[in-house]
mmCIF file of C-alpha atoms in Angstrom:
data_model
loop_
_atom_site.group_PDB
_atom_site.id
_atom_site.type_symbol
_atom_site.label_atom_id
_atom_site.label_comp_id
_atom_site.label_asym_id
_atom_site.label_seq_id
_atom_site.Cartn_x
_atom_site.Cartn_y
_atom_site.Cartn_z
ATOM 1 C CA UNK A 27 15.141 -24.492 -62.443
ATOM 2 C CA UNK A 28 13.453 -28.117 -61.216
ATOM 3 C CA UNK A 29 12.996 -28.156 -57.814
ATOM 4 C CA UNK A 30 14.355 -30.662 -55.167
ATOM 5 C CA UNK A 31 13.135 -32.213 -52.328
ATOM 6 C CA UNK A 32 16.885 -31.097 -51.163
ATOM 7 C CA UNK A 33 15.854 -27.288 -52.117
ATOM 8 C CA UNK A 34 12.748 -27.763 -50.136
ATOM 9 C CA UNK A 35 14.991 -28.980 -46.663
ATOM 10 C CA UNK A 36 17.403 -26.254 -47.587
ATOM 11 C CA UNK A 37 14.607 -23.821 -47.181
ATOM 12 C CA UNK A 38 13.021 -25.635 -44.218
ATOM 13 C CA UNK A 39 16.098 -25.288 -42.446
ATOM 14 C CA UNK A 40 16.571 -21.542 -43.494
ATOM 15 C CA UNK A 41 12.938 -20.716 -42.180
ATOM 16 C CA UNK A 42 13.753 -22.647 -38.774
ATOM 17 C CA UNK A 43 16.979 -20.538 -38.614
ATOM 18 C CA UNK A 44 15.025 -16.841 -39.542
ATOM 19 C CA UNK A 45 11.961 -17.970 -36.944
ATOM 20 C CA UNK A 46 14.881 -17.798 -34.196
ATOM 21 C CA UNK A 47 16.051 -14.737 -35.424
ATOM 22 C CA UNK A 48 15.470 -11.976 -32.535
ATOM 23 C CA UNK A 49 16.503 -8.568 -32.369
ATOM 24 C CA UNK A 50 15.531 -6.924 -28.805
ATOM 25 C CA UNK A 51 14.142 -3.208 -29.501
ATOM 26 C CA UNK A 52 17.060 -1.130 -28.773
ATOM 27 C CA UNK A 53 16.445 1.885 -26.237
ATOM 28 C CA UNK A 54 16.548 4.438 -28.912
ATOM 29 C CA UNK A 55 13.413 2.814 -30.832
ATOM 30 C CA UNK A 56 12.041 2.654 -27.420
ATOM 31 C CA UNK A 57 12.478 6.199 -27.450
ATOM 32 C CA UNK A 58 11.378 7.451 -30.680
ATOM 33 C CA UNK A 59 7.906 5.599 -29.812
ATOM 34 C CA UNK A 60 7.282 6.810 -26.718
ATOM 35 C CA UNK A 61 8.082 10.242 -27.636
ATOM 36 C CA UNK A 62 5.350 9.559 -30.828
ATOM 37 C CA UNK A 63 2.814 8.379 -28.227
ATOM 38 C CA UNK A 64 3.550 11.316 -26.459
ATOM 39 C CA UNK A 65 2.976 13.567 -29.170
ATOM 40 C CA UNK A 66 -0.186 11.948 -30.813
ATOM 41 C CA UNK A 67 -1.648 11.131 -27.134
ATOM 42 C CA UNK A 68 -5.379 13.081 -26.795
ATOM 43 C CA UNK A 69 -5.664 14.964 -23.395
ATOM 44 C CA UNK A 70 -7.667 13.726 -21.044
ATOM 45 C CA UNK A 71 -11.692 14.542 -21.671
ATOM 46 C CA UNK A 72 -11.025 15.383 -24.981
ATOM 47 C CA UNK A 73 -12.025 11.960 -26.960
ATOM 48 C CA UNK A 74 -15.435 12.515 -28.583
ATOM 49 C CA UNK A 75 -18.183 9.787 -27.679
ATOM 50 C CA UNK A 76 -17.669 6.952 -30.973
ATOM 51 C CA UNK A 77 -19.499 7.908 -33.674
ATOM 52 C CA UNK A 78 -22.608 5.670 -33.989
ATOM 53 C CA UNK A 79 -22.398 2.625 -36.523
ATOM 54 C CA UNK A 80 -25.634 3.337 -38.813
ATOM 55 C CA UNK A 81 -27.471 6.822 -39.593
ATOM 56 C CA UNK A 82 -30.365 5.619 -38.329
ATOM 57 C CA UNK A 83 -28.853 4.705 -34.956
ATOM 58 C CA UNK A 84 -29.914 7.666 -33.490
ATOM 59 C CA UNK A 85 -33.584 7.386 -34.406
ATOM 60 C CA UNK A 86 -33.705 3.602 -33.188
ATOM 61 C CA UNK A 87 -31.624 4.696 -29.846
ATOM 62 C CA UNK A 88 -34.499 7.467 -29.064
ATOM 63 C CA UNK A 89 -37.026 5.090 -27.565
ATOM 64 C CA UNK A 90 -34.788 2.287 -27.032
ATOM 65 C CA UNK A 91 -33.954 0.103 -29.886
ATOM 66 C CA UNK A 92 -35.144 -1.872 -32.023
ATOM 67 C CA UNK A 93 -37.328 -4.066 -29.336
ATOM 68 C CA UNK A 94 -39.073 -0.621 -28.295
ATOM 69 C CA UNK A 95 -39.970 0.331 -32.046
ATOM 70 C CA UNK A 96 -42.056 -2.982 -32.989
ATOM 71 C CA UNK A 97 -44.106 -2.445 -30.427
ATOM 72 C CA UNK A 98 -44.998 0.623 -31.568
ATOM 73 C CA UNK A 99 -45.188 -0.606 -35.067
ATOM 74 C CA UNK A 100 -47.758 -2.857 -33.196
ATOM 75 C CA UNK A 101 -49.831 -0.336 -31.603
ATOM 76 C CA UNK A 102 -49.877 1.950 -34.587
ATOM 77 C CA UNK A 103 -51.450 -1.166 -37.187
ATOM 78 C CA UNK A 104 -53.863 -2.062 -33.890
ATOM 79 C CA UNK A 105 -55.509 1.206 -34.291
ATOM 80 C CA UNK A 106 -55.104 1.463 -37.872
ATOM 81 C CA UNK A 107 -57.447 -1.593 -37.921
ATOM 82 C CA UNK A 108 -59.862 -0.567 -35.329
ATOM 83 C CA UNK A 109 -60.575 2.708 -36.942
ATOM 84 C CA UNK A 110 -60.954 0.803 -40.772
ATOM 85 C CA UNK A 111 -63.478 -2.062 -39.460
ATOM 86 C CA UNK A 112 -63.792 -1.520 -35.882
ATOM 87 C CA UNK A 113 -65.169 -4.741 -33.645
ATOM 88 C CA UNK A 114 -69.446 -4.348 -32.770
ATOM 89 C CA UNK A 115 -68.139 -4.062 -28.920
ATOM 90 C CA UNK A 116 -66.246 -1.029 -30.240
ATOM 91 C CA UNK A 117 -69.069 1.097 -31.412
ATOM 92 C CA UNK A 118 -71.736 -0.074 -29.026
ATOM 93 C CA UNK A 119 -69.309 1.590 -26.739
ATOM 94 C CA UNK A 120 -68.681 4.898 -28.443
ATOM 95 C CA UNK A 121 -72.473 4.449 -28.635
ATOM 96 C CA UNK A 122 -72.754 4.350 -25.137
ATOM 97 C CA UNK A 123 -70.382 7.132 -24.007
ATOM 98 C CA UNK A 124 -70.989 10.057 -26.694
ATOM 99 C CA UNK A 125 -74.450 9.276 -27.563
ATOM 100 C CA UNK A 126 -74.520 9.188 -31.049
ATOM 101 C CA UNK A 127 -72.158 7.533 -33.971
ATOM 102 C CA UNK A 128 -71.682 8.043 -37.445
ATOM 103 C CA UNK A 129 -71.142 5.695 -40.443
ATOM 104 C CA UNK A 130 -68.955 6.457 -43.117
ATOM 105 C CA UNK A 131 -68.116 4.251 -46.016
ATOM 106 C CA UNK A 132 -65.824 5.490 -48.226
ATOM 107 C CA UNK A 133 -66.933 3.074 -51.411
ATOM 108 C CA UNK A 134 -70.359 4.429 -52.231
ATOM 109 C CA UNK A 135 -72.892 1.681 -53.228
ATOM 110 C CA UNK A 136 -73.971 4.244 -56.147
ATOM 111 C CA UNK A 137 -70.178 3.363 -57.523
ATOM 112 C CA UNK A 138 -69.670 -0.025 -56.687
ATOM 113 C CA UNK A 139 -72.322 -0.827 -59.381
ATOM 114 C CA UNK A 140 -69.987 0.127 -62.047
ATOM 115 C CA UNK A 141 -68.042 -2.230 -61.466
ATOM 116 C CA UNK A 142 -70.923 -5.113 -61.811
ATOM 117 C CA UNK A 143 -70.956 -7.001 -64.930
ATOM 118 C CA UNK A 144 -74.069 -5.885 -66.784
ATOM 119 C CA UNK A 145 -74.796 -9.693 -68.617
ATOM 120 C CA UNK A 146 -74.184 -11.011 -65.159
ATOM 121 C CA UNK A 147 -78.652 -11.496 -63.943
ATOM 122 C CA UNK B 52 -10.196 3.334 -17.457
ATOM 123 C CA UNK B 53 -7.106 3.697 -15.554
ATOM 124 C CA UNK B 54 -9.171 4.569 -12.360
ATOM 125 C CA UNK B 55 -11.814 1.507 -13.177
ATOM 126 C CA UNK B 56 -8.919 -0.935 -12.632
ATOM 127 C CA UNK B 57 -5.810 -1.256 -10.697
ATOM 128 C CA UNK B 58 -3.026 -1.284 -13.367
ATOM 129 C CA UNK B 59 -0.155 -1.137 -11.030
ATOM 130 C CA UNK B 60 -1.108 -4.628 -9.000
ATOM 131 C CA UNK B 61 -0.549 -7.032 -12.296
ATOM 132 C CA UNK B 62 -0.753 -4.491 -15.431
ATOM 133 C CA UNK B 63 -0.161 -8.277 -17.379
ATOM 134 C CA UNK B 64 -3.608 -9.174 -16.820
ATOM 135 C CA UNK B 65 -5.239 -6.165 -18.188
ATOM 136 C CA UNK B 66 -5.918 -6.535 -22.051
ATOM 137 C CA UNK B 67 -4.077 -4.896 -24.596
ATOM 138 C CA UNK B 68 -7.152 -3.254 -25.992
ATOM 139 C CA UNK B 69 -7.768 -1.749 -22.354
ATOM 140 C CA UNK B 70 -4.415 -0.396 -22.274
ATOM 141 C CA UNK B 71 -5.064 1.231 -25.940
ATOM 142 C CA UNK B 72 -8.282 2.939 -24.638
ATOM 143 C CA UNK B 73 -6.811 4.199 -21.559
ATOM 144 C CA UNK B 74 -3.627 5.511 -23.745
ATOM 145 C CA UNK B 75 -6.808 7.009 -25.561
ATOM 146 C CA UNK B 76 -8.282 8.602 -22.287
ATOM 147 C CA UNK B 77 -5.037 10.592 -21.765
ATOM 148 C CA UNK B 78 -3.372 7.657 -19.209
ATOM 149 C CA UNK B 79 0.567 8.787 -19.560
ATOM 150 C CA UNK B 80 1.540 4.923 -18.103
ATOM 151 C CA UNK B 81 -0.701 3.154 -20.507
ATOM 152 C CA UNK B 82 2.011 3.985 -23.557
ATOM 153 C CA UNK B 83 4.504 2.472 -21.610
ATOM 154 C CA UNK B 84 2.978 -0.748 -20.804
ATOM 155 C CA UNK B 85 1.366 -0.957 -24.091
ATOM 156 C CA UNK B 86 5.090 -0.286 -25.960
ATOM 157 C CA UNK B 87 7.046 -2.910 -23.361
ATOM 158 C CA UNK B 88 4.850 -5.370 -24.126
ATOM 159 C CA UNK B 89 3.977 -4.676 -28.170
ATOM 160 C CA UNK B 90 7.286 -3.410 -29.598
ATOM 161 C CA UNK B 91 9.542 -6.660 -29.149
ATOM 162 C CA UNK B 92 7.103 -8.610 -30.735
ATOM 163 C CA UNK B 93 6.341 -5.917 -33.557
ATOM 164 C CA UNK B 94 10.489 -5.310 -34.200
ATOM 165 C CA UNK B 95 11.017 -8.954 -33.912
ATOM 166 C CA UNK B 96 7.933 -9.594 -36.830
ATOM 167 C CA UNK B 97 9.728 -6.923 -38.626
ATOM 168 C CA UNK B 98 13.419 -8.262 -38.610
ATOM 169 C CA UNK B 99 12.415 -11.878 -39.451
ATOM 170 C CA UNK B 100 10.809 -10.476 -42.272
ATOM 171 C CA UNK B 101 13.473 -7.906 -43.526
ATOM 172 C CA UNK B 102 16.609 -9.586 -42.170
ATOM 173 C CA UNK B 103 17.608 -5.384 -41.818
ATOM 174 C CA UNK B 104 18.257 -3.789 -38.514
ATOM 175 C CA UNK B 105 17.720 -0.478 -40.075
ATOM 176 C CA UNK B 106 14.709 -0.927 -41.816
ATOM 177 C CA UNK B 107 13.021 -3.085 -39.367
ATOM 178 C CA UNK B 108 13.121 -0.355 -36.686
ATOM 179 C CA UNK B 109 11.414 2.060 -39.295
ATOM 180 C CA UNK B 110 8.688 -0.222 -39.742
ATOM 181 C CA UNK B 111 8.213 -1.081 -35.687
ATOM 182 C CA UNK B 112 8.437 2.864 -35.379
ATOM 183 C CA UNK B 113 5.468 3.332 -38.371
ATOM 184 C CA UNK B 114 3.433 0.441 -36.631
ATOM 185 C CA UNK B 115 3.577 1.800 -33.466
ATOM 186 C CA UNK B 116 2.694 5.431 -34.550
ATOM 187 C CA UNK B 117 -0.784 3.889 -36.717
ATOM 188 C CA UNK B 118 -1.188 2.562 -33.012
ATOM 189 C CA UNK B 119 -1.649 5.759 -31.487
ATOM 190 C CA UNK B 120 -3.562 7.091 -34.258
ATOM 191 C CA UNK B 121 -5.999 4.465 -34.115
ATOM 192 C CA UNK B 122 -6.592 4.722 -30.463
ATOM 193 C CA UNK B 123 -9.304 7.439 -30.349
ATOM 194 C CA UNK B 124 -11.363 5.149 -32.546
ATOM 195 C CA UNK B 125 -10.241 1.942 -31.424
ATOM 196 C CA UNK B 126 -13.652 -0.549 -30.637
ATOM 197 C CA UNK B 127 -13.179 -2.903 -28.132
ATOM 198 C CA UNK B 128 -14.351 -6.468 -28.645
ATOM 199 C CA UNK B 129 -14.088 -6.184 -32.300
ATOM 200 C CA UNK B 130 -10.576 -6.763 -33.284
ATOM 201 C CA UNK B 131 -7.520 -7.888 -31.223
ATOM 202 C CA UNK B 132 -4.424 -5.645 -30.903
ATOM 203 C CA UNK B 133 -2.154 -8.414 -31.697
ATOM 204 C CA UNK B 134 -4.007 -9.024 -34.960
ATOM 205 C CA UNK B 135 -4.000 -5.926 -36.277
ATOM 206 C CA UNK B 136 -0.707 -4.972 -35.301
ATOM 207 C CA UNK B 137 0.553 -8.033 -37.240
ATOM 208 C CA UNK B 138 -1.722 -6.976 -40.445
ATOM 209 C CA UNK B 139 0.096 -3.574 -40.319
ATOM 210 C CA UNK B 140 3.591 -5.190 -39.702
ATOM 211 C CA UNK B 141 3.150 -7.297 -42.463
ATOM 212 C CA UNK B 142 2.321 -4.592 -45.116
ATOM 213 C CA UNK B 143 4.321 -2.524 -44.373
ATOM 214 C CA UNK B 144 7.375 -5.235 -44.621
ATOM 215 C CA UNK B 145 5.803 -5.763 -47.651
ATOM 216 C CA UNK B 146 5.619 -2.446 -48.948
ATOM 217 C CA UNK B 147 9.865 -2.418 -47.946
ATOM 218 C CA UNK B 148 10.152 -5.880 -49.867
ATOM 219 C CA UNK B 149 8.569 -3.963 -52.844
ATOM 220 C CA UNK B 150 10.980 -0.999 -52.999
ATOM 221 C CA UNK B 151 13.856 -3.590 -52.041
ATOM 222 C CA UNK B 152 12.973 -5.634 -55.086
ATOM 223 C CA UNK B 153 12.679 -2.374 -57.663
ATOM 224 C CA UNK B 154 15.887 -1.119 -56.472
ATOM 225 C CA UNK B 155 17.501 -4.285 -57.586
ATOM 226 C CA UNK B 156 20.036 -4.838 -54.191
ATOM 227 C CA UNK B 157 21.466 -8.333 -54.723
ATOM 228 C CA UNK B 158 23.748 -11.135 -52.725
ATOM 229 C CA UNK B 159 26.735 -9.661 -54.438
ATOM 230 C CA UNK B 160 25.711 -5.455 -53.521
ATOM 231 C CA UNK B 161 25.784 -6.340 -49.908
ATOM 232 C CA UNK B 162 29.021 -5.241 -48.199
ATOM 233 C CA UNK B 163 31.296 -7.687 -46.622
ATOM 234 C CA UNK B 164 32.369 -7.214 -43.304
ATOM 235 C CA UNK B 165 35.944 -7.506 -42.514
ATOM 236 C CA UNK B 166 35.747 -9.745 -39.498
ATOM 237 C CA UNK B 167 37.866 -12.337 -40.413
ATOM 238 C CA UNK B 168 37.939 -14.033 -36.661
ATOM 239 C CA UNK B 169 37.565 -18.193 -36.500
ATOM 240 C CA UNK B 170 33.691 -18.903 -36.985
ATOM 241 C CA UNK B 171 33.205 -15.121 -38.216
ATOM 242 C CA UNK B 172 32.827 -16.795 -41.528
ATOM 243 C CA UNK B 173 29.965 -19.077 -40.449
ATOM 244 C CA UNK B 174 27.923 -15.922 -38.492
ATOM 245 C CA UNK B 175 28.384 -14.586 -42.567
ATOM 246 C CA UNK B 176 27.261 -17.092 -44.265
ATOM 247 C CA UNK B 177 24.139 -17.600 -41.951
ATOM 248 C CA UNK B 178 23.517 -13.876 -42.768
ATOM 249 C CA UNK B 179 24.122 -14.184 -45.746
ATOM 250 C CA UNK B 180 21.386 -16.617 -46.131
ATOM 251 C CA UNK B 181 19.094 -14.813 -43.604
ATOM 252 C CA UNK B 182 19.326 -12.300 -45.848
ATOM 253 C CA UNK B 183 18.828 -14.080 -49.450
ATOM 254 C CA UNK B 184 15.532 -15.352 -47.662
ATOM 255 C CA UNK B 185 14.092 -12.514 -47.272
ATOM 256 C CA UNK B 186 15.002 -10.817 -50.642
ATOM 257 C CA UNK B 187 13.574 -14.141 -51.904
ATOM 258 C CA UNK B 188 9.999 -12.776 -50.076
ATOM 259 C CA UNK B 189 9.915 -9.952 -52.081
ATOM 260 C CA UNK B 190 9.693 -11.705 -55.175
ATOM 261 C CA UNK B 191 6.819 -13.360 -53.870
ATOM 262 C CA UNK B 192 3.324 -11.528 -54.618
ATOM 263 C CA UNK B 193 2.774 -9.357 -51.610
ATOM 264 C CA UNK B 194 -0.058 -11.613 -49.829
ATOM 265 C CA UNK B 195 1.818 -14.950 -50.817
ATOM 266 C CA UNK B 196 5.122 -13.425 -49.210
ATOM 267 C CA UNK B 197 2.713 -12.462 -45.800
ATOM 268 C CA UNK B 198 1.351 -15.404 -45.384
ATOM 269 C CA UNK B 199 4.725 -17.489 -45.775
ATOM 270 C CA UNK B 200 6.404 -15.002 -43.467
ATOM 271 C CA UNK B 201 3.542 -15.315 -40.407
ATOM 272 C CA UNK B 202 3.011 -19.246 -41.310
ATOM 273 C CA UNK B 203 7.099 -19.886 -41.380
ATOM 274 C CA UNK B 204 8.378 -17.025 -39.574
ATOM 275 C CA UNK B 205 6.397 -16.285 -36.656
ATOM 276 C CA UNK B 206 4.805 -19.800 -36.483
ATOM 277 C CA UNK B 207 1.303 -19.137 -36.446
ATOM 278 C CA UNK B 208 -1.751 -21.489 -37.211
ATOM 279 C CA UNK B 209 -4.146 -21.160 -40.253
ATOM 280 C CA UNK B 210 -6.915 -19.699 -38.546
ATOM 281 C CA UNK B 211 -4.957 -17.351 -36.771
ATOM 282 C CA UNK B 212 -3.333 -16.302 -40.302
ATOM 283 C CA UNK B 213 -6.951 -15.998 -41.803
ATOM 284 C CA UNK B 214 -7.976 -13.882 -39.076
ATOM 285 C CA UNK B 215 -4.969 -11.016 -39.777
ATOM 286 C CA UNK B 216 -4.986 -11.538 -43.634
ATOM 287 C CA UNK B 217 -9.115 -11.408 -43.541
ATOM 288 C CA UNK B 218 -9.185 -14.518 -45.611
ATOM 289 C CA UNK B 219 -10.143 -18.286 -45.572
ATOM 290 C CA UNK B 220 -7.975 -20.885 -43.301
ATOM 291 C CA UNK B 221 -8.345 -22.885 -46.717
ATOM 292 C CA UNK B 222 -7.024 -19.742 -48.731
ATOM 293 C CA UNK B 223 -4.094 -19.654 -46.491
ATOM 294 C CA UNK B 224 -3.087 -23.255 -46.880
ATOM 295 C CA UNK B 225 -3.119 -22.064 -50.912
ATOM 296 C CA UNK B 226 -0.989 -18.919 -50.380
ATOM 297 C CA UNK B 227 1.487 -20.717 -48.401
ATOM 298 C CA UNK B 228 1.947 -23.561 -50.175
ATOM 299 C CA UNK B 229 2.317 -21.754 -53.438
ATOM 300 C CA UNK B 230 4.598 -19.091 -52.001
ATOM 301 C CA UNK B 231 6.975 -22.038 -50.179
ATOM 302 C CA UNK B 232 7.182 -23.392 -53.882
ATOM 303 C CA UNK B 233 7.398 -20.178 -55.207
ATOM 304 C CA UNK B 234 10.356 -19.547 -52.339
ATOM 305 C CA UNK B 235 12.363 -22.723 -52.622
ATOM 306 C CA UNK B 236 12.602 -22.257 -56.659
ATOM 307 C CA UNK B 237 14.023 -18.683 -56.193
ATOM 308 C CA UNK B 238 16.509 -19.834 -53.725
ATOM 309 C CA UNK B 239 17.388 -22.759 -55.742
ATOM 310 C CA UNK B 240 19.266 -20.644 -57.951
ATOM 311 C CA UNK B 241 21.530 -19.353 -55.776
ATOM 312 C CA UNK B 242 22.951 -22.538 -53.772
ATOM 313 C CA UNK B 243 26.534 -21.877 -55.004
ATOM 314 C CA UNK B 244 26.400 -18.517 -54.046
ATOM 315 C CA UNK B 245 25.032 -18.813 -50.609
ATOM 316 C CA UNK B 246 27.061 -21.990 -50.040
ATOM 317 C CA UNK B 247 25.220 -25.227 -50.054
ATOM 318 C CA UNK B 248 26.781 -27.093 -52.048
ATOM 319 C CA UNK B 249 29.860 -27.160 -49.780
ATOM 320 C CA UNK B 250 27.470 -28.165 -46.893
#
């Protein structure tokens, strides 16, 4: 069926009338609910901390959050890189204190010939 | 909660969400506070939308009761109790519409009452139509008929709309406009029978 613009008014009107429509909750319905919330209602001290919102939560919340864990990120590739190629003031000071230090390379000279290009001098 | 703040003094100003958690925390008031304040607006969603007394207190009931449920794990900050009570309102009008439309109850199924005093015919009539509105939302797809019903019905804005239905304000604008039109052409088939063209 083609649609009016006098359909459209007749429903504009109809929606104006249902928006007024109000129906107070009668006693009994007040009744039923409460007695519901009454039911369903935990005891007090018996609600369970919220669950956290990612598995990892706890692991982050141990040392406190995400702020805490870059800086040990930080400190862990600090010493990472001190122990790989560790600074000249670095071993002149083990030097100092234990008397003695020890090289250790961990690409043998012996081996990194192989990989030299035998036309190349 | 309920011995963090002062509910008695001016329980208005405390939050619904507040009220939820201390109904959560084992507060007997909080239920009571939280149900004066929620259930008129909840029943009054519902009866706009079904245009049934009956039915309309079976859905506040339902509402309410996912209320309670929900309380243990309610969050605070992340949703509004208004909102979400609307949501659930809506579906589960909705879900009524749905059964209402498959079992096929029509203009002429509905009994007539036998007041016959001066005006009682009027009061029909505007029942009548009340009544054809709403059977007219359940021939609506279900989110066109919700977003018609909380645009024209309870008179809220776009935004406000996109926040319950978890959609665009733009996608709103679409679903109401389309379900208006959708609306307007079911009821235009029954103007003789609800009475406009005496009007």
């Amino acid at each position: 069926m083609m649609m009016t613009e006098r359909d459209m008014n007749d429903l504009d009107q109809l929606l104006n009338a249902a928006q007024r429509t109000a129906v107070p909750a009668s006693d009994d319905l007040m009744a039923r609910v409460l007695a519901d919330a009454a039911a369903l209602q935990p005891a007090p001290g018996t609600i369970k901390p919220q669950q956290r919102a990612s598995r990892i939560g706890w692991l982050r919340d141990l040392i406190g959050g995400w702020p805490a864990w870059s800086g040990v990120l930080a400190a862990g590739l600090t010493g990472l890189w001190v122990g790989v190629a560790p600074p000249a003031g670095v071993e002149s000071f083990a030097a100092t204190m234990i008397g003695t230090t020890q090289s250790v390379t961990f690409l043998p000279e012996t081996d990194l010939m192989l990989f030299e290009d035998p036309t190349d001098g | 909660m309920r011995d963090m703040i002062d509910l008695s003094s001016d329980a208005d100003q405390i939050p619904d969400s507040a009220l939820l958690v201390a109904y959560a925390n084992g507060d007997p008031a909080a239920a009571r506070d939280l149900s004066a304040r929620l259930l008129p607006r909840v029943m009054g969603q519902a009866v706009r939308m079904l245009q049934d007394r009956a039915e309309a207190e079976d859905v506040a009931q339902e509402a309410m009761m996912r209320l309670w449920k929900i309380a243990p794990d309610w969050r605070q900050g992340e949703a509004q109790v208004s909102t979400w009570l609307y949501r659930v309102v809506a579906n589960l009008c909705t879900d009524r519409l749905r059964r209402r439309k498959r079992g096929g109850v029509g203009l002429d199924q509905i009994a007539e009452p036998a007041d016959t005093a001066p005006g009682a015919a009027a009061v029909i009539q505007d029942e009548t139509r009340l009544r054809a509105l709403s059977d007219a939302l359940a021939q609506l797809p279900d989110r066109q008929a919700q977003a018609v019903a909380l645009r024209h019905l309870e008179g809220l804005s776009n935004p406000e709309i996109a926040a319950i239905m978890d959609i665009s304000p733009r996608a709103v604008e679409s679903l109401t406009a389309r379900g208006k039109r959708a609306l307007s052409a079911a009821l235009a088939d029954q103007r003789e029978a609800l009475g406009y063209d005496d009007d």
